[in-house]
Structures are given as C-alpha cells and as structure tokens.
Coordinates of N, CA and C in Angstrom, one line a residue:
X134 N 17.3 147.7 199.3 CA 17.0 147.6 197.9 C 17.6 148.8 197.2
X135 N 17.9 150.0 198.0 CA 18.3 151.4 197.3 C 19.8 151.3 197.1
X136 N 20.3 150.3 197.6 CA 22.1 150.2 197.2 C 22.0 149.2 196.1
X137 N 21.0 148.3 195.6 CA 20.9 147.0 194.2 C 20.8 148.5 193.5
X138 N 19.9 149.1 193.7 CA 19.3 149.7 192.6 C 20.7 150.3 192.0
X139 N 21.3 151.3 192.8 CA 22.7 152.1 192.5 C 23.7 151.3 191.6
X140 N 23.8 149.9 191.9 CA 24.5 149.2 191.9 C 24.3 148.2 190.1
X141 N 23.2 148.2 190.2 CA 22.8 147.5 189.0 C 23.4 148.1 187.6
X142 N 22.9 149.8 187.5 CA 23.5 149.7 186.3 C 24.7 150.0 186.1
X143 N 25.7 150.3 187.1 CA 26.9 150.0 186.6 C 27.2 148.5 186.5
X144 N 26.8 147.7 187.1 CA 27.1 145.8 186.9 C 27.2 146.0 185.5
X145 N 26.1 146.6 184.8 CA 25.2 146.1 183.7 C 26.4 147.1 182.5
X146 N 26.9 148.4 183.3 CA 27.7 148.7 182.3 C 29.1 148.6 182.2
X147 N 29.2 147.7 183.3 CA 30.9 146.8 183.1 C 30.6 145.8 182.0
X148 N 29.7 145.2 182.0 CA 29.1 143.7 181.5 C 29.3 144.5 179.6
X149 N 28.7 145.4 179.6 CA 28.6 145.8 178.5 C 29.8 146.3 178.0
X150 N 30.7 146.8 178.2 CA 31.9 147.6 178.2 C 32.8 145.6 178.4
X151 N 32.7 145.5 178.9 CA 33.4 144.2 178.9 C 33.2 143.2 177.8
X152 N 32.2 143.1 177.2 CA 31.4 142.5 175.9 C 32.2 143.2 175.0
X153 N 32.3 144.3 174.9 CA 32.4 145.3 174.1 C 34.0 145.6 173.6
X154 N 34.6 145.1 174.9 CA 36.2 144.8 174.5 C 36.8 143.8 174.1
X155 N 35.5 142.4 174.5 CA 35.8 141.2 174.1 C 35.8 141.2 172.6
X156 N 34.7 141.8 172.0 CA 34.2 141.4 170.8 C 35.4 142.7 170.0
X157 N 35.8 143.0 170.0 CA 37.1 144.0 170.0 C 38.2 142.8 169.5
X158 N 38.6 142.0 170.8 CA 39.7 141.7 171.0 C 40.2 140.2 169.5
X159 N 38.0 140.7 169.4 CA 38.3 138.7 168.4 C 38.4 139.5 167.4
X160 N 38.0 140.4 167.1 CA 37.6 141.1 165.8 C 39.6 141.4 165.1
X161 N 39.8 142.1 166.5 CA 41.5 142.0 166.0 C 42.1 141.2 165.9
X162 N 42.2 139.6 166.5 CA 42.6 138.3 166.1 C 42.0 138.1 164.9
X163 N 40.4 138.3 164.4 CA 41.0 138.0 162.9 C 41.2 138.5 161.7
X164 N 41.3 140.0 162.3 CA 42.2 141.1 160.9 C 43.4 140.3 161.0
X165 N 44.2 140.2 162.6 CA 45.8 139.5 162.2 C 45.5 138.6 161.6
X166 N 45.2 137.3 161.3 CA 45.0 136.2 160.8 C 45.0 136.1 159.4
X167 N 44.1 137.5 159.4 CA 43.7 138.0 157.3 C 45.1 138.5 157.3
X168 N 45.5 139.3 158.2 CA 47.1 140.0 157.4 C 47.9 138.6 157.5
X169 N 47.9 137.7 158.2 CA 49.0 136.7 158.0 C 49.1 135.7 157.3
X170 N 47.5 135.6 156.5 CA 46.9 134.6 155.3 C 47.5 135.4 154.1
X171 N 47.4 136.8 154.1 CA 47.5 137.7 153.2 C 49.1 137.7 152.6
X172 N 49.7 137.8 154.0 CA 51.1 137.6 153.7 C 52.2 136.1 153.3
X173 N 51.2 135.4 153.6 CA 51.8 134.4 152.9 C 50.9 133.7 151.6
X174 N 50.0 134.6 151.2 CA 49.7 134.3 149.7 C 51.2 135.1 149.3
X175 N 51.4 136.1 149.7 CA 52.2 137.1 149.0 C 53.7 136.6 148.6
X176 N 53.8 135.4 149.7 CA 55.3 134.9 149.7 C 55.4 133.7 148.8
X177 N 53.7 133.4 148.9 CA 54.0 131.9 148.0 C 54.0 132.3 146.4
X178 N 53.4 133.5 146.3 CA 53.4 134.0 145.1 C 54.6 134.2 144.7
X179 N 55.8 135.0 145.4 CA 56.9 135.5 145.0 C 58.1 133.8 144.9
X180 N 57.8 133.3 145.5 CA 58.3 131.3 145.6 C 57.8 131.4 144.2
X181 N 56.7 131.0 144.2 CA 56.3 130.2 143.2 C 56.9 131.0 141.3
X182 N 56.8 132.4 141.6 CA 57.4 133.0 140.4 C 58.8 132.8 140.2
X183 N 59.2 133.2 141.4 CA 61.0 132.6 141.5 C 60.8 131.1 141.1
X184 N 60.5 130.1 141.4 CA 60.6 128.9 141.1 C 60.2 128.7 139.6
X185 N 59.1 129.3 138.9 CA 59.1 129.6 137.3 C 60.0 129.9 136.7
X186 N 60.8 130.9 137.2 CA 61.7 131.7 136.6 C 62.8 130.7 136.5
X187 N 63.4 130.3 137.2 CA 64.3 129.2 137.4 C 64.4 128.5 136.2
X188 N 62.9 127.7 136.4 CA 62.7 126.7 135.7 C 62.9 126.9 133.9
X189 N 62.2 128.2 133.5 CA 62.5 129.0 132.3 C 64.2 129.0 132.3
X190 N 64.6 129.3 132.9 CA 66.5 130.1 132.8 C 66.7 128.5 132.4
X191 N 66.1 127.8 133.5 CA 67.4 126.0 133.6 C 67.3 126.0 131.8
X192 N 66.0 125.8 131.6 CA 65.3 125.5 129.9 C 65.9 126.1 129.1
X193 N 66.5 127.4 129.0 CA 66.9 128.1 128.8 C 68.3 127.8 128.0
X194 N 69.2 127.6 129.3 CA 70.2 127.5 129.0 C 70.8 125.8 128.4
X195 N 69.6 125.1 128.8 CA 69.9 123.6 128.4 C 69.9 123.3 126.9
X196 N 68.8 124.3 126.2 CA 68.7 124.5 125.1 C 70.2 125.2 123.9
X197 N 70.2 126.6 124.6 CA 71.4 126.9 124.2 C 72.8 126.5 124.1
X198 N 73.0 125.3 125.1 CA 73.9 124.9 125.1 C 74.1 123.5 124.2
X199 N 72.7 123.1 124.1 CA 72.4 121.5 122.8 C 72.4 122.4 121.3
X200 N 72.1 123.6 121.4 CA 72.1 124.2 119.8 C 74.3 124.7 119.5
X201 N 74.8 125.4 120.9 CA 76.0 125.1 120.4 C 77.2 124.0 120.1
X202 N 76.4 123.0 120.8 CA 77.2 121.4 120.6 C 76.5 121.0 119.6
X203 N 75.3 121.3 118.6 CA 74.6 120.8 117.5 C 75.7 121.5 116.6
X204 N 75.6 122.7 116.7 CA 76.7 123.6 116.2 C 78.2 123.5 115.7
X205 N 78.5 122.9 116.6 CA 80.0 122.0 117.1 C 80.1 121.2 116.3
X206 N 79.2 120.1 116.3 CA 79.3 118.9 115.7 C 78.7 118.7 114.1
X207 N 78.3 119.6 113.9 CA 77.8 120.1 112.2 C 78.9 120.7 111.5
X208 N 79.3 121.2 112.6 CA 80.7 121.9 111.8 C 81.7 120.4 111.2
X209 N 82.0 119.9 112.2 CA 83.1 119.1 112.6 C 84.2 119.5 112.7
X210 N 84.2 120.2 113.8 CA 85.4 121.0 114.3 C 86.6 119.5 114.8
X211 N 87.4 119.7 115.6 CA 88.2 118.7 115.5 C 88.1 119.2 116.9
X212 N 89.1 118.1 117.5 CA 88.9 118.6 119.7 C 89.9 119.8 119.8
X213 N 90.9 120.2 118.9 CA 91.4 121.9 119.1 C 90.3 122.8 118.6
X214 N 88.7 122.7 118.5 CA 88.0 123.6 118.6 C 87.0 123.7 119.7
X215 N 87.5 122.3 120.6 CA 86.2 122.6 121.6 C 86.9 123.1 122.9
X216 N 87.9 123.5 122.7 CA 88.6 124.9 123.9 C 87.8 126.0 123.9
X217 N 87.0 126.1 122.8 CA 86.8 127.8 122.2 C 84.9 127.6 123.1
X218 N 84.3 126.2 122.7 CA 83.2 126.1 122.4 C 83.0 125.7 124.5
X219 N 84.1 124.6 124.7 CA 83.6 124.7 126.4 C 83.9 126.5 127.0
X220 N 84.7 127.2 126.2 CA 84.8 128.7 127.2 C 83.1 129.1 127.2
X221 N 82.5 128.9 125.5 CA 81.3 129.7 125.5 C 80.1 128.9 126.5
X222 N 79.8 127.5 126.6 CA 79.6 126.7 127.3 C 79.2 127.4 128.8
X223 N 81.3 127.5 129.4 CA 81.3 127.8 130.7 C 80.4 129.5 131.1
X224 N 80.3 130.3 129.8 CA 80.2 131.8 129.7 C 78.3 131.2 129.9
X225 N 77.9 130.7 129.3 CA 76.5 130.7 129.2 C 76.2 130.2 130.6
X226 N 77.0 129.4 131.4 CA 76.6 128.7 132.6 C 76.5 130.0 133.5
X227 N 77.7 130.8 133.7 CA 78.1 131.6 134.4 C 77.1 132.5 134.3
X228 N 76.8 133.1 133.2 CA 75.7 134.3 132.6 C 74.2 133.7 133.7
X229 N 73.7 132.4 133.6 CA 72.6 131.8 134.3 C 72.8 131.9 135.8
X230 N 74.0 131.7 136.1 CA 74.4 131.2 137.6 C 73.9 133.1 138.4
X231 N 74.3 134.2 137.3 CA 74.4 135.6 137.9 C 73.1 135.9 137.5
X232 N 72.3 135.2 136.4 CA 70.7 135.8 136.3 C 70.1 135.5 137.8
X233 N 70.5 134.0 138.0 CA 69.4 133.4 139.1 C 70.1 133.8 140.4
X234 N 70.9 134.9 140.8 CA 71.7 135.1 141.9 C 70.9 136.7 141.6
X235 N 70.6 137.3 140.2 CA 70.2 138.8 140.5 C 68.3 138.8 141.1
X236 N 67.8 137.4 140.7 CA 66.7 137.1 140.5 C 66.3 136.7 142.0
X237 N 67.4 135.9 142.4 CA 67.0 135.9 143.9 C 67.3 136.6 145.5
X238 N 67.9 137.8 144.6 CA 68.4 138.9 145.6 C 66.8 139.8 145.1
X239 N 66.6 140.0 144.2 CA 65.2 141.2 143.9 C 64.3 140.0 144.6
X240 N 64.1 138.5 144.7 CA 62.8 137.9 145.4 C 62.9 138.2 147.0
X241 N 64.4 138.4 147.1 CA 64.4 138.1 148.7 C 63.9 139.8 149.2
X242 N 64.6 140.3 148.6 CA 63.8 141.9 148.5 C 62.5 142.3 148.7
X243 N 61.5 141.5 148.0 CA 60.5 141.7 148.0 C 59.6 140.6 149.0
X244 N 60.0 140.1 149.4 CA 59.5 139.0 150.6 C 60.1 139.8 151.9
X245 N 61.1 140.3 152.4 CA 61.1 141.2 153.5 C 60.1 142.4 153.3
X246 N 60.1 143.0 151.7 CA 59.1 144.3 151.5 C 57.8 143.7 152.2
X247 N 57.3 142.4 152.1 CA 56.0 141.8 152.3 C 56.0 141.6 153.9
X248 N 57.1 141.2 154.4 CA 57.1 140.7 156.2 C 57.2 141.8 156.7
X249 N 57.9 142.8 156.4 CA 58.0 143.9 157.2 C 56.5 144.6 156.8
X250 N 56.1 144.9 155.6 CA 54.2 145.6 155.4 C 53.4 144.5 156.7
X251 N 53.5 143.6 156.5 CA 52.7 142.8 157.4 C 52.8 142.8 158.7
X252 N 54.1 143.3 159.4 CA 54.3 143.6 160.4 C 53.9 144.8 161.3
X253 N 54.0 146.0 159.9 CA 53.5 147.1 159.9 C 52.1 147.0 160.6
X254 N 51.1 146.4 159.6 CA 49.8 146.3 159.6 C 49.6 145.3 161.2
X255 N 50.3 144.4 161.6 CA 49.5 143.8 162.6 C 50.2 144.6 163.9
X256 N 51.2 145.3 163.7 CA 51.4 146.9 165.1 C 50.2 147.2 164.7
X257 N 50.1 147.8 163.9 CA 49.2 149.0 163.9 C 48.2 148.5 164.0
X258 N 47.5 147.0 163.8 CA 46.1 146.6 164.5 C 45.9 146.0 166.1
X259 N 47.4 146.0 166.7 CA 47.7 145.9 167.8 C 47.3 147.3 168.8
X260 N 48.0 148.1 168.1 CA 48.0 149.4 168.6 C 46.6 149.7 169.0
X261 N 45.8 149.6 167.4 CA 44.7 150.4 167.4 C 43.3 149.6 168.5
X262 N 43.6 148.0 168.8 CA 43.3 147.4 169.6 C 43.1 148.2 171.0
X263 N 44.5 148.2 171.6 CA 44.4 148.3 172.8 C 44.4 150.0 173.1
X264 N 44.4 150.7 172.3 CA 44.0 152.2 172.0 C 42.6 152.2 172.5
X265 N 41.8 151.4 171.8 CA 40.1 151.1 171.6 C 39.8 150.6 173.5
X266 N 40.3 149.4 173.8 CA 40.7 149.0 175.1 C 40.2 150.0 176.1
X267 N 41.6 150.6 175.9 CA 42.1 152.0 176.9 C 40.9 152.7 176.9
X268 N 40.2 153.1 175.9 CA 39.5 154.1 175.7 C 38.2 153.7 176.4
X269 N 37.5 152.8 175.7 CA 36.5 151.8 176.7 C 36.1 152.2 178.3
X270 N 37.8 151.5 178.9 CA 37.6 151.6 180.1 C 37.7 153.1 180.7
X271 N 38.4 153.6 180.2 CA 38.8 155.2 181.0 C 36.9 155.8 181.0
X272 N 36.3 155.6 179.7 CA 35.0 155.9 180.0 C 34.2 155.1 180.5
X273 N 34.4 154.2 180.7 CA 33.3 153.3 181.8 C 33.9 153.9 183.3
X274 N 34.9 154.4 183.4 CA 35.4 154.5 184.8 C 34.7 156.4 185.0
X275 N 34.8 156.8 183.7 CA 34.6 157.8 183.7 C 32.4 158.4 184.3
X276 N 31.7 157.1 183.6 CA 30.7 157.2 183.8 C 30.6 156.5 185.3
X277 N 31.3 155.5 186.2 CA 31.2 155.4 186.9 C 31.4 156.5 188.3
X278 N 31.8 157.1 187.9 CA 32.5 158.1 189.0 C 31.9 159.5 188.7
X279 N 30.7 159.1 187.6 CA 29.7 160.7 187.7 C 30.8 161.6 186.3
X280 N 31.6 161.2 185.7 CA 32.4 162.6 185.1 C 31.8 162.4 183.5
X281 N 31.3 161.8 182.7 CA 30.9 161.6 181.9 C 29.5 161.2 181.5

C-alpha cells in the first residue's frame, strides 16, 4: 500500500497538469478563431469599401460623361466637334480607369497590412501556447523528481 500511496499524488498531478494544458490548448484555438473571424471582418470591410468606391467612381463618371454629350448636343456642334468632345470623353475614362487602379493598390495594401497583423497575432498565440506547455511540464517533472 506504501508504493499507491507514493504513487498517487503524482497520478493526480499529471492528471492535473494535463487538464491544465488541455484547457490551454482550446483556449488558444479559440483566440485563433477570434483572430481569424477578426481578420476577415477586416477584409470584408476593406471589399466592401472598395466595392462602394467603385460603384461612386462608375456613377461618377457616367454622369459626367451624359452632362458633356448634353453639352455637345445643346451646343449643336457639328461631327468636326466631336473629335474634341470623344478626346475629353476618352480623358475622363482614363482619369477613372487610374482612380480605381490607385484605389486598389492602397486596398490591396491594406488587406496584406491585415493578413500579415493576423498572422502576427496567431505566432505569437502559438508561441505563447506552447511556451505555457513547456513550462507546465518542466515543472510537473520538476515536482516529480523532488526539485521544486
């Protein structure tokens, strides 16, 4: 009975140390999960602005371009004036084509800013995981063996 006895509470403090890592290991599956819900609000936000934006520019320019053919045609220019009016036309197109090209180089910017933070964060909840882990066991081994 004098070797259970010896024996018991270390069982009891693997058991507990093992509990102890478990509830560890969910706790960091669901910070990752928050950072990876987190980070894709962040993407759908930056979609969904970019996709407003767009939408504003298309409106934009569809308008401007029916007020200079209203323009055009109020005048009553003759068809040697609409050389002048398709350059401004092709200039307004071009001007939109470089908005939504500057607009989606700053989104794509800021969506790697977002995957790379999030990446950051689920290392470092990785890290700090198996840090916790390490630590656990070295002192369960530690009280095993009398040193702690």
């Amino acid at each position: 009975m004098g070797a259970f006895a010896s024996y018991a509470p270390m069982a009891l403090s693997a058991l507990q140390t093992g509990q102890q890592i478990s509830s560890n290991r969910a706790d960091q599956k669901s910070r990752a999960a928050q950072t990876e819900a987190t980070r894709q609000a962040d993407i759908n936000q930056i979609n969904a602005t970019e996709a407003e934006r767009e939408g504003e520019r298309a409106e934009e320019l569809r308008i401007r371009q029916a007020q200079l053919r209203a323009r055009q045609g109020a005048s009553g220019l003759q068809s040697g004036g609409t050389g002048s009016a398709s350059a401004v036309l092709a200039g307004l197109e071009k001007q939109a084509l470089s908005e939504a090209a500057t607009d989606e180089a700053a989104a794509a910017r800021q969506r790697a800013s977002v995957n790379q933070q999030a990446s950051w964060r689920e290392q470092s909840l990785l890290r700090s995981s198996q840090d916790n882990t390490v630590a656990r066991l070295n002192a369960w081994f530690a009280r095993r063996d009398g040193w702690g």
